[in-house]
Tab-separated table of C-alpha atoms in Angstrom:
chain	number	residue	atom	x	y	z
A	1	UNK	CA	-34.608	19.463	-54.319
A	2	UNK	CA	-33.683	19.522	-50.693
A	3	UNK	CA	-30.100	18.556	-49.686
A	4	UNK	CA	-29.098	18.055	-46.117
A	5	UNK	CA	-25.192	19.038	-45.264
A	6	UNK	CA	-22.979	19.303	-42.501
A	7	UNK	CA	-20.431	22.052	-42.797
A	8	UNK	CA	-18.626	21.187	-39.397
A	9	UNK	CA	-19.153	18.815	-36.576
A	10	UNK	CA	-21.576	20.767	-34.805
A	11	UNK	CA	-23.637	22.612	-37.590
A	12	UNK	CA	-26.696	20.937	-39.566
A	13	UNK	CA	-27.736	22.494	-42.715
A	14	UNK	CA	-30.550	21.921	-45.413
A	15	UNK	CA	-30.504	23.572	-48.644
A	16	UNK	CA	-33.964	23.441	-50.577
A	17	UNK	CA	-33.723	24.364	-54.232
A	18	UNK	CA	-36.847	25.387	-56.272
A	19	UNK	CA	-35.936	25.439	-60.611
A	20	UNK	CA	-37.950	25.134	-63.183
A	21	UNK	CA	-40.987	27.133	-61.637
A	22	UNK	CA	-42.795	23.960	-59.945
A	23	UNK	CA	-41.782	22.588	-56.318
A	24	UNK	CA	-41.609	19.237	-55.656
A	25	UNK	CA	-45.294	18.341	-55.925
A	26	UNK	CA	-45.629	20.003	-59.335
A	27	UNK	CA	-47.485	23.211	-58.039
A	28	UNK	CA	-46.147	26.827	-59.564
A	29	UNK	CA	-43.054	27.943	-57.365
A	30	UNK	CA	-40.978	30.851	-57.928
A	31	UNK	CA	-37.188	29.461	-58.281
A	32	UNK	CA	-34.841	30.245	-55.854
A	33	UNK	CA	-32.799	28.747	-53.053
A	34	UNK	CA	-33.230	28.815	-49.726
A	35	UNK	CA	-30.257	27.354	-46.874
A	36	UNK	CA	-31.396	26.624	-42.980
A	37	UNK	CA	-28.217	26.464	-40.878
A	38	UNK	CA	-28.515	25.054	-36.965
A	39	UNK	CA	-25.648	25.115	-34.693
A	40	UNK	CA	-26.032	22.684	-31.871
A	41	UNK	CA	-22.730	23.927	-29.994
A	42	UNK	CA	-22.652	25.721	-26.605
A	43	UNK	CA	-20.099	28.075	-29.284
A	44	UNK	CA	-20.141	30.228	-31.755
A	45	UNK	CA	-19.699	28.284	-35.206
A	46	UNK	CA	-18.188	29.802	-38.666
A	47	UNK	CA	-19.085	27.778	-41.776
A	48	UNK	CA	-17.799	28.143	-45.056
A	49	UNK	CA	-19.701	27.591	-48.339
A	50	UNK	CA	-18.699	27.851	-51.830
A	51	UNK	CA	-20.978	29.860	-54.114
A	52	UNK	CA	-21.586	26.427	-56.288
A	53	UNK	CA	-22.770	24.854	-52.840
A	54	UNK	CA	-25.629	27.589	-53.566
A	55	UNK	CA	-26.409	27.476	-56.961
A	56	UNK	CA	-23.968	30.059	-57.878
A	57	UNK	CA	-25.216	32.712	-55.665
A	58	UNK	CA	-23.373	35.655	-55.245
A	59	UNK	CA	-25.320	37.323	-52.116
A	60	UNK	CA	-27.609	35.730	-49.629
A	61	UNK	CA	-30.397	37.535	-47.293
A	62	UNK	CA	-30.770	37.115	-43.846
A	63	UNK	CA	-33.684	37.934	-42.324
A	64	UNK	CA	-35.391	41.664	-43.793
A	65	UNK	CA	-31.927	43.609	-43.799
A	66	UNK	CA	-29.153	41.596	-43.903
A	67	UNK	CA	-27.093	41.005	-47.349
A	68	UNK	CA	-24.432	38.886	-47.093
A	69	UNK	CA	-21.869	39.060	-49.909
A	70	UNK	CA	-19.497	36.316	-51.523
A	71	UNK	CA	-16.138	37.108	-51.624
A	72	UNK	CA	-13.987	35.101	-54.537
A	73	UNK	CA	-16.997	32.490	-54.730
A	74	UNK	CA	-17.292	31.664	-51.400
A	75	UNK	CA	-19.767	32.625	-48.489
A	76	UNK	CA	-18.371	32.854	-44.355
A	77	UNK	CA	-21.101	32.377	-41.990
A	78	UNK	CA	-21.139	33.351	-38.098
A	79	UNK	CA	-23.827	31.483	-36.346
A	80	UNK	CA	-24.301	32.193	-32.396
A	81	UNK	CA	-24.646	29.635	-29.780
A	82	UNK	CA	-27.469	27.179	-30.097
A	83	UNK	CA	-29.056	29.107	-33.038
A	84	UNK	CA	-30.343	28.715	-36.461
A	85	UNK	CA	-30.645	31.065	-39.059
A	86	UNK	CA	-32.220	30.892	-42.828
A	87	UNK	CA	-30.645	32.483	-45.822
A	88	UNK	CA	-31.911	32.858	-49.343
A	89	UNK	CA	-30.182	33.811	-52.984
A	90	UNK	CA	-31.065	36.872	-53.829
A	91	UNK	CA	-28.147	37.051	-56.526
């Protein structure tokens, strides 16, 4: 599945969800959930996401060392100034 979002005015998102253990063209996939976040503002941008926006997760990984916690079922998310960052559930 692969849902497109937008969080705030100046922030795109895409969430693509694997279940089932088979992507969308039937070949094996390992199940998880990955989010793509662009902010197209000359400013920083927060964004706020509920776990259930995320299948439930309860942390999310951000490049090789970053682990990024819910707190009460929700994520916050800091993206710079014309950037894009991808997370995925590890949780």
């Amino acid at each position: 599945e692969c849902r497109m979002i937008a969080p705030c005015a100046d922030v795109l998102g895409v969430i693509r969800t694997i279940t089932g253990g088979v992507d969308a063209l039937g070949d094996p996939a390992e199940d998880g959930v990955a989010l793509t976040l662009i902010n197209r503002s000359e400013t920083p941008q927060r964004v706020y996401l509920s776990a259930s926006d995320l299948c439930g997760a309860s942390a999310l990984r951000c490049g090789e060392v970053s682990v990024i916690e819910s707190e009460n079922g929700a994520f916050t998310l800091t993206l710079g100034a014309l950037d894009g960052e991808t997370y995925l559930k590890l949780r």
